[in-house]
CSV table of C-alpha atoms in Angstrom, one decimal:
chain,number,residue,atom,x,y,z
F,1,UNK,CA,-41.9,-13.6,-24.5
F,2,UNK,CA,-38.4,-14.7,-23.4
F,3,UNK,CA,-37.1,-11.0,-23.7
F,4,UNK,CA,-39.9,-9.7,-21.6
F,5,UNK,CA,-39.3,-12.5,-19.0
F,6,UNK,CA,-35.7,-11.9,-18.8
F,7,UNK,CA,-36.2,-7.9,-18.5
F,8,UNK,CA,-38.9,-8.7,-15.8
F,9,UNK,CA,-36.6,-11.2,-14.0
F,10,UNK,CA,-33.6,-8.8,-14.0
F,11,UNK,CA,-35.6,-5.9,-12.7
F,12,UNK,CA,-37.1,-8.1,-10.0
F,13,UNK,CA,-33.6,-9.3,-9.0
F,14,UNK,CA,-32.5,-5.6,-8.9
F,15,UNK,CA,-35.4,-4.7,-6.8
F,16,UNK,CA,-34.8,-7.5,-4.4
F,17,UNK,CA,-31.1,-6.5,-3.9
F,18,UNK,CA,-32.1,-2.9,-3.3
F,19,UNK,CA,-34.6,-4.0,-0.8
F,20,UNK,CA,-32.0,-6.2,1.0
F,21,UNK,CA,-29.6,-3.2,1.1
F,22,UNK,CA,-32.4,-1.0,2.5
F,23,UNK,CA,-33.3,-3.6,5.0
F,24,UNK,CA,-29.6,-3.8,6.0
F,25,UNK,CA,-29.2,0.0,6.2
F,26,UNK,CA,-32.4,0.3,8.3
F,27,UNK,CA,-31.0,-2.5,10.7
F,28,UNK,CA,-27.6,-0.7,11.0
F,29,UNK,CA,-29.4,2.6,11.7
F,30,UNK,CA,-31.7,0.9,14.3
F,31,UNK,CA,-28.7,-0.6,16.0
F,32,UNK,CA,-27.3,2.7,16.9
F,33,UNK,CA,-30.5,3.5,19.0
F,34,UNK,CA,-31.5,2.4,22.5
F,35,UNK,CA,-34.9,3.1,23.7
F,36,UNK,CA,-36.6,3.8,27.2
F,37,UNK,CA,-40.0,4.5,28.4
F,38,UNK,CA,-40.7,8.2,29.2
F,39,UNK,CA,-41.8,9.3,32.8
F,40,UNK,CA,-40.2,6.5,34.8
F,41,UNK,CA,-39.7,7.7,38.4
F,42,UNK,CA,-36.3,7.4,40.3
F,43,UNK,CA,-37.7,5.0,42.9
F,44,UNK,CA,-38.9,1.8,41.1
F,45,UNK,CA,-39.7,0.0,44.5
F,46,UNK,CA,-43.3,1.0,44.4
F,47,UNK,CA,-42.8,1.9,48.0
F,48,UNK,CA,-43.1,5.8,47.4
F,49,UNK,CA,-46.4,6.3,45.6
F,50,UNK,CA,-46.0,10.2,46.4
F,51,UNK,CA,-42.8,10.1,44.4
F,52,UNK,CA,-43.2,12.1,41.0
F,53,UNK,CA,-40.7,13.4,38.4
F,54,UNK,CA,-39.3,16.6,39.1
F,55,UNK,CA,-41.4,19.7,38.0
F,56,UNK,CA,-39.2,22.1,35.9
F,57,UNK,CA,-41.9,24.7,35.5
F,58,UNK,CA,-39.9,27.6,37.1
F,59,UNK,CA,-42.3,30.2,36.0
F,60,UNK,CA,-45.3,28.5,37.5
F,61,UNK,CA,-47.0,31.2,39.6
F,62,UNK,CA,-50.1,30.4,41.8
F,63,UNK,CA,-50.7,26.9,40.3
F,64,UNK,CA,-51.3,28.4,36.7
F,65,UNK,CA,-49.3,26.8,33.8
F,66,UNK,CA,-47.0,29.1,32.2
F,67,UNK,CA,-46.5,28.4,28.5
F,68,UNK,CA,-44.2,29.9,26.0
F,69,UNK,CA,-44.8,30.2,22.3
F,70,UNK,CA,-41.0,29.9,21.6
F,71,UNK,CA,-39.9,26.6,20.5
F,72,UNK,CA,-37.2,25.5,23.1
F,73,UNK,CA,-36.4,22.0,21.6
F,74,UNK,CA,-32.9,21.7,19.9
F,75,UNK,CA,-33.5,20.2,16.5
F,76,UNK,CA,-30.4,18.8,14.9
F,77,UNK,CA,-31.5,19.5,11.4
F,78,UNK,CA,-32.5,16.0,10.9
F,79,UNK,CA,-35.8,15.9,12.7
F,80,UNK,CA,-34.1,14.6,16.1
F,81,UNK,CA,-34.0,16.3,19.3
F,82,UNK,CA,-31.2,16.6,21.7
F,83,UNK,CA,-31.4,15.1,25.1
F,84,UNK,CA,-29.2,15.7,28.2
F,85,UNK,CA,-28.4,12.6,30.3
F,86,UNK,CA,-26.9,13.3,33.8
F,87,UNK,CA,-25.3,10.8,35.9
F,88,UNK,CA,-25.1,11.6,39.8
F,89,UNK,CA,-21.8,12.0,41.4
F,90,UNK,CA,-20.5,8.7,42.8
F,91,UNK,CA,-20.8,8.5,46.7
F,92,UNK,CA,-17.2,7.8,48.2
F,93,UNK,CA,-16.3,4.3,48.2
F,94,UNK,CA,-19.1,3.2,45.7
F,95,UNK,CA,-17.6,4.6,42.4
F,96,UNK,CA,-18.6,1.5,40.3
F,97,UNK,CA,-22.2,1.2,41.7
F,98,UNK,CA,-24.6,2.2,38.9
F,99,UNK,CA,-27.5,4.7,39.8
F,100,UNK,CA,-30.4,5.9,37.9
F,101,UNK,CA,-29.6,8.6,35.3
F,102,UNK,CA,-31.9,11.5,34.6
F,103,UNK,CA,-32.7,12.2,30.9
F,104,UNK,CA,-34.7,15.1,29.6
F,105,UNK,CA,-34.8,17.6,26.6
F,106,UNK,CA,-34.3,21.1,26.8
F,107,UNK,CA,-37.9,22.2,27.3
F,108,UNK,CA,-38.5,19.0,29.5
F,109,UNK,CA,-41.5,17.9,27.9
F,110,UNK,CA,-39.7,14.4,27.6
F,111,UNK,CA,-38.0,13.1,30.8
F,112,UNK,CA,-37.4,9.8,32.7
F,113,UNK,CA,-34.9,8.1,34.7
F,114,UNK,CA,-32.7,5.5,33.1
F,115,UNK,CA,-32.3,2.7,35.5
F,116,UNK,CA,-29.3,0.1,35.6
F,117,UNK,CA,-30.1,-3.5,34.9
F,118,UNK,CA,-31.4,-5.5,37.7
F,119,UNK,CA,-30.0,-8.8,37.0
F,120,UNK,CA,-26.5,-10.3,36.8
F,121,UNK,CA,-23.9,-8.4,34.6
F,122,UNK,CA,-24.0,-11.0,31.8
F,123,UNK,CA,-27.6,-10.1,30.9
F,124,UNK,CA,-28.4,-7.5,28.2
F,125,UNK,CA,-28.7,-4.2,29.8
F,126,UNK,CA,-30.8,-2.3,27.1
F,127,UNK,CA,-28.0,0.3,26.6
F,128,UNK,CA,-27.7,1.6,30.2
F,129,UNK,CA,-24.0,0.6,30.5
F,130,UNK,CA,-23.1,2.0,27.0
F,131,UNK,CA,-24.7,5.3,27.8
F,132,UNK,CA,-23.0,5.4,31.3
F,133,UNK,CA,-19.5,4.6,29.8
F,134,UNK,CA,-20.1,7.4,27.0
F,135,UNK,CA,-21.0,9.9,29.8
F,136,UNK,CA,-18.1,8.8,32.1
F,137,UNK,CA,-15.5,8.9,29.2
F,138,UNK,CA,-16.7,11.9,27.2
F,139,UNK,CA,-19.1,13.9,29.2
F,140,UNK,CA,-18.8,17.2,30.9
F,141,UNK,CA,-18.8,18.1,34.8
F,142,UNK,CA,-21.9,19.7,36.1
F,143,UNK,CA,-22.1,23.1,37.7
F,144,UNK,CA,-20.5,21.7,40.9
F,145,UNK,CA,-17.2,20.7,39.0
F,146,UNK,CA,-15.6,17.5,40.2
F,147,UNK,CA,-17.7,17.1,43.2
F,148,UNK,CA,-20.9,17.0,41.1
F,149,UNK,CA,-22.3,14.8,38.7
F,150,UNK,CA,-21.4,14.2,34.9
F,151,UNK,CA,-23.6,14.9,31.8
F,152,UNK,CA,-23.5,14.6,28.1
F,153,UNK,CA,-25.8,15.2,25.3
F,154,UNK,CA,-27.2,12.7,22.7
F,155,UNK,CA,-29.5,13.0,19.7
F,156,UNK,CA,-32.8,11.2,19.9
F,157,UNK,CA,-36.5,11.3,19.2
F,158,UNK,CA,-39.8,10.5,21.2
F,159,UNK,CA,-42.2,8.0,19.9
F,160,UNK,CA,-45.7,8.8,21.1
F,161,UNK,CA,-47.8,5.7,21.9
F,162,UNK,CA,-51.7,6.0,22.1
F,163,UNK,CA,-51.9,2.4,23.5
F,164,UNK,CA,-49.1,2.6,26.1
F,165,UNK,CA,-46.3,4.7,27.4
F,166,UNK,CA,-44.3,7.1,25.3
F,167,UNK,CA,-40.7,6.0,24.5
F,168,UNK,CA,-37.5,7.9,23.9
F,169,UNK,CA,-34.8,6.5,21.5
F,170,UNK,CA,-31.2,7.8,22.1
F,171,UNK,CA,-28.6,7.5,19.5
F,172,UNK,CA,-25.7,6.0,21.3
F,173,UNK,CA,-23.2,6.2,18.3
F,174,UNK,CA,-21.9,9.5,19.1
F,175,UNK,CA,-22.3,12.3,21.8
F,176,UNK,CA,-23.5,15.8,20.7
F,177,UNK,CA,-21.5,18.9,21.6
F,178,UNK,CA,-21.9,20.2,25.2
F,179,UNK,CA,-24.7,22.6,25.4
F,180,UNK,CA,-25.3,25.4,27.9
F,181,UNK,CA,-28.6,24.1,29.4
């Protein structure tokens, strides 16, 4: 009986250590992501009910939805999608004023605006400032060059929520290589 108890105890301790290590790894991985609600408009004031997100269906003719059978998302090989986040060009004299940033995937099935924190600089910003710094420091200029905005590409994934808004989670540990879309 003692041998069996010792054997069970050692396996239970090993399983507990492995569980703790898995939990710690999960927490480290989770810490790399910041999440945002999808389909958030640029104007959060509620004063413009007619405002909607930009419609990117360029091939839309006569109100008919144009669909493509070709998969246009960029899969990184690990189940994550790639997202572009664009930061508007700063207005002269207002370089440090944070503005909403546009986030979308290649086929634009996931899109939203990321808004700066609304409170004091001391409160947690839910990742907005980190993403803004990453774009500013490592992003690429847009098609207008230095007079336009700046963009960067990130890995992430979308979580569909049946009981509420969908969420996009962005990996803020590293930028993706610049893409041509």
